[in-house]
């Protein structure tokens, strides 16, 4: 069991919902003025009491972004390598039982895609597959990551969660970052929507960022599918809690980022 699992198991979903809903306008104002907002401040910023302050929050967020990054926008492009999937997630058209045409790119097709993306200026790539470890697993990744890396400065990946040893191996051959979305931190909802395959294992997924940190992966992206649970505020409080835990426990050298996704269920 990892430390984040221990933290997670001490949190109560309903209690968090009550805490968020009870935040006052004064607490929102204090959070907006804070130089180093805490998790408690984050709760205020996503609470219903923050509605009248959305413009002020947006302006502060813009100011901080400009201070830290200047007037730049970093673009990356996804390359879908395969839509084969062994899982069944209720919200996803790639689920195993869905009778769609399946395709996994082979070497010549991968090269053609990489050349096309480079020719229009993309230099940061996100490799995406569905989750099919036996057909698009480590053998596939170790075969093609070195080839793809020749074309791009930064290589991120969004595939099935792997072991520490596997992440270490992929880092050696060019992988810099991994995005892994928990989908929802509400375990009963998670079990209700993930009906087949390894993705049914809530804690294997929850502990993936810990494994990434232990493997020395430089960039880690977390997120939750807004709309999957009945309370996006609690889900995003838990994403923030997870990011904060990682920041304290796996060191400052790692870039952590949060990606909102949306689900219609
Ligand atoms: S594992 Fe990913 S690709 Fe496969 S069904 Fe679930 S959400 Fe879709």
CSV table of C-alpha atoms in Angstrom, one decimal, residues 51-201:
chain,number,residue,atom,x,y,z
A,51,UNK,CA,-19.5,31.8,-8.1
A,52,UNK,CA,-19.6,35.7,-7.7
A,53,UNK,CA,-15.8,35.7,-7.8
A,54,UNK,CA,-15.2,33.7,-11.0
A,55,UNK,CA,-13.9,36.8,-12.9
A,56,UNK,CA,-11.6,37.8,-10.1
A,57,UNK,CA,-10.3,34.2,-9.9
A,58,UNK,CA,-9.8,34.0,-13.7
A,59,UNK,CA,-7.8,37.3,-13.6
A,60,UNK,CA,-5.6,36.1,-10.8
A,61,UNK,CA,-5.0,32.8,-12.6
A,62,UNK,CA,-4.1,34.7,-15.8
A,63,UNK,CA,-1.7,36.9,-13.9
A,64,UNK,CA,0.1,34.0,-12.2
A,65,UNK,CA,0.3,32.1,-15.5
A,66,UNK,CA,1.9,35.1,-17.2
A,67,UNK,CA,4.3,35.6,-14.3
A,68,UNK,CA,5.5,32.0,-14.5
A,69,UNK,CA,5.3,31.2,-18.2
A,70,UNK,CA,5.1,34.5,-20.1
A,71,UNK,CA,2.9,34.9,-23.2
A,72,UNK,CA,3.5,31.4,-24.4
A,73,UNK,CA,1.3,28.5,-25.2
A,74,UNK,CA,2.7,25.0,-25.2
A,75,UNK,CA,1.1,22.7,-27.8
A,76,UNK,CA,1.3,19.0,-27.9
A,77,UNK,CA,-0.5,16.7,-30.3
A,78,UNK,CA,-1.9,13.2,-29.6
A,79,UNK,CA,-0.9,10.3,-31.9
A,80,UNK,CA,-3.4,7.4,-31.5
A,81,UNK,CA,-1.4,4.2,-32.0
A,82,UNK,CA,-4.2,1.7,-31.4
A,83,UNK,CA,-7.9,1.5,-30.6
A,84,UNK,CA,-7.8,-2.1,-29.4
A,85,UNK,CA,-9.1,-2.3,-25.9
A,86,UNK,CA,-9.6,-5.2,-23.4
A,87,UNK,CA,-11.6,-3.1,-21.0
A,88,UNK,CA,-15.3,-2.1,-20.7
A,89,UNK,CA,-15.8,1.4,-19.5
A,90,UNK,CA,-19.5,2.5,-19.7
A,91,UNK,CA,-18.7,6.0,-21.0
A,92,UNK,CA,-16.3,5.0,-23.8
A,93,UNK,CA,-16.8,4.0,-27.4
A,94,UNK,CA,-13.6,2.0,-27.5
A,95,UNK,CA,-14.9,-0.5,-25.0
A,96,UNK,CA,-14.3,-4.2,-26.0
A,97,UNK,CA,-17.9,-5.1,-26.8
A,98,UNK,CA,-18.4,-2.1,-29.1
A,99,UNK,CA,-18.3,-3.5,-32.7
A,100,UNK,CA,-16.2,-0.8,-34.3
A,101,UNK,CA,-13.3,-1.3,-36.7
A,102,UNK,CA,-10.1,-1.8,-34.8
A,103,UNK,CA,-6.7,-0.7,-35.9
A,104,UNK,CA,-3.1,-0.7,-34.6
A,105,UNK,CA,-0.5,1.3,-36.5
A,106,UNK,CA,2.5,-0.6,-37.8
A,107,UNK,CA,5.9,0.8,-38.5
A,108,UNK,CA,5.4,2.4,-41.9
A,109,UNK,CA,2.2,4.1,-40.7
A,110,UNK,CA,3.8,5.4,-37.6
A,111,UNK,CA,6.6,6.9,-39.6
A,112,UNK,CA,4.1,8.5,-42.0
A,113,UNK,CA,2.2,10.1,-39.0
A,114,UNK,CA,5.4,11.3,-37.4
A,115,UNK,CA,6.6,12.9,-40.6
A,116,UNK,CA,3.2,14.6,-41.2
A,117,UNK,CA,3.1,16.0,-37.6
A,118,UNK,CA,6.7,17.3,-37.8
A,119,UNK,CA,6.0,18.9,-41.2
A,120,UNK,CA,3.3,21.1,-39.7
A,121,UNK,CA,5.5,22.1,-36.8
A,122,UNK,CA,4.5,19.9,-33.8
A,123,UNK,CA,7.5,19.0,-31.6
A,124,UNK,CA,5.7,17.6,-28.5
A,125,UNK,CA,3.9,14.3,-28.9
A,126,UNK,CA,1.4,12.4,-26.7
A,127,UNK,CA,1.3,8.7,-27.6
A,128,UNK,CA,-2.2,7.3,-26.9
A,129,UNK,CA,-3.5,3.8,-27.0
A,130,UNK,CA,-6.5,2.1,-25.5
A,131,UNK,CA,-5.7,-0.6,-22.9
A,132,UNK,CA,-4.7,-3.9,-24.5
A,133,UNK,CA,-1.6,-5.1,-22.7
A,134,UNK,CA,-1.2,-8.4,-24.7
A,135,UNK,CA,-1.4,-6.7,-28.2
A,136,UNK,CA,-0.3,-3.2,-27.5
A,137,UNK,CA,1.8,-3.7,-24.4
A,138,UNK,CA,5.4,-3.4,-23.5
A,139,UNK,CA,6.7,-5.3,-26.6
A,140,UNK,CA,4.9,-2.8,-28.9
A,141,UNK,CA,6.1,0.2,-26.8
A,142,UNK,CA,9.7,-0.8,-26.6
A,143,UNK,CA,9.7,-1.5,-30.3
A,144,UNK,CA,8.3,1.9,-31.4
A,145,UNK,CA,9.2,4.5,-28.8
A,146,UNK,CA,12.8,4.8,-29.9
A,147,UNK,CA,11.6,5.2,-33.5
A,148,UNK,CA,9.1,7.9,-32.6
A,149,UNK,CA,11.4,9.7,-30.3
A,150,UNK,CA,13.7,10.5,-33.2
A,151,UNK,CA,11.1,12.9,-34.5
A,152,UNK,CA,10.0,14.8,-31.3
A,153,UNK,CA,11.7,16.7,-28.5
A,154,UNK,CA,9.1,15.7,-25.9
A,155,UNK,CA,7.3,12.3,-25.7
A,156,UNK,CA,4.4,11.9,-23.3
A,157,UNK,CA,2.2,8.8,-23.1
A,158,UNK,CA,-1.3,7.9,-22.1
A,159,UNK,CA,-1.7,4.1,-22.1
A,160,UNK,CA,-2.6,1.5,-19.5
A,161,UNK,CA,-0.9,1.8,-16.1
A,162,UNK,CA,2.5,0.0,-15.9
A,163,UNK,CA,4.9,-1.3,-13.3
A,164,UNK,CA,7.8,0.7,-11.9
A,165,UNK,CA,10.2,-1.5,-13.8
A,166,UNK,CA,8.4,-1.0,-17.1
A,167,UNK,CA,8.2,2.8,-16.6
A,168,UNK,CA,12.0,2.8,-15.9
A,169,UNK,CA,12.7,0.9,-19.1
A,170,UNK,CA,10.5,3.3,-21.2
A,171,UNK,CA,12.2,6.3,-19.6
A,172,UNK,CA,15.6,4.9,-20.8
A,173,UNK,CA,14.3,4.8,-24.4
A,174,UNK,CA,12.9,8.3,-24.5
A,175,UNK,CA,9.6,8.6,-22.5
A,176,UNK,CA,9.4,11.8,-20.5
A,177,UNK,CA,5.9,12.0,-19.2
A,178,UNK,CA,2.8,10.0,-18.5
A,179,UNK,CA,-0.9,11.1,-18.1
A,180,UNK,CA,-3.0,8.9,-16.0
A,181,UNK,CA,-6.6,9.9,-15.2
A,182,UNK,CA,-8.3,8.4,-12.2
A,183,UNK,CA,-11.6,9.1,-13.9
A,184,UNK,CA,-13.3,9.5,-10.5
A,185,UNK,CA,-12.0,9.3,-6.9
A,186,UNK,CA,-15.4,8.0,-5.8
A,187,UNK,CA,-14.7,4.3,-5.6
A,188,UNK,CA,-18.3,3.1,-5.8
A,189,UNK,CA,-18.9,5.1,-8.9
A,190,UNK,CA,-15.6,4.0,-10.3
A,191,UNK,CA,-16.6,0.3,-9.9
A,192,UNK,CA,-20.0,1.0,-11.4
A,193,UNK,CA,-18.4,2.3,-14.7
A,194,UNK,CA,-15.4,0.0,-15.1
A,195,UNK,CA,-16.8,-3.4,-15.8
A,196,UNK,CA,-14.0,-5.5,-17.3
A,197,UNK,CA,-10.2,-5.8,-17.4
A,198,UNK,CA,-7.4,-4.4,-15.3
A,199,UNK,CA,-9.0,-1.0,-15.1
A,200,UNK,CA,-11.5,-2.5,-12.6
A,201,UNK,CA,-8.7,-2.3,-10.1
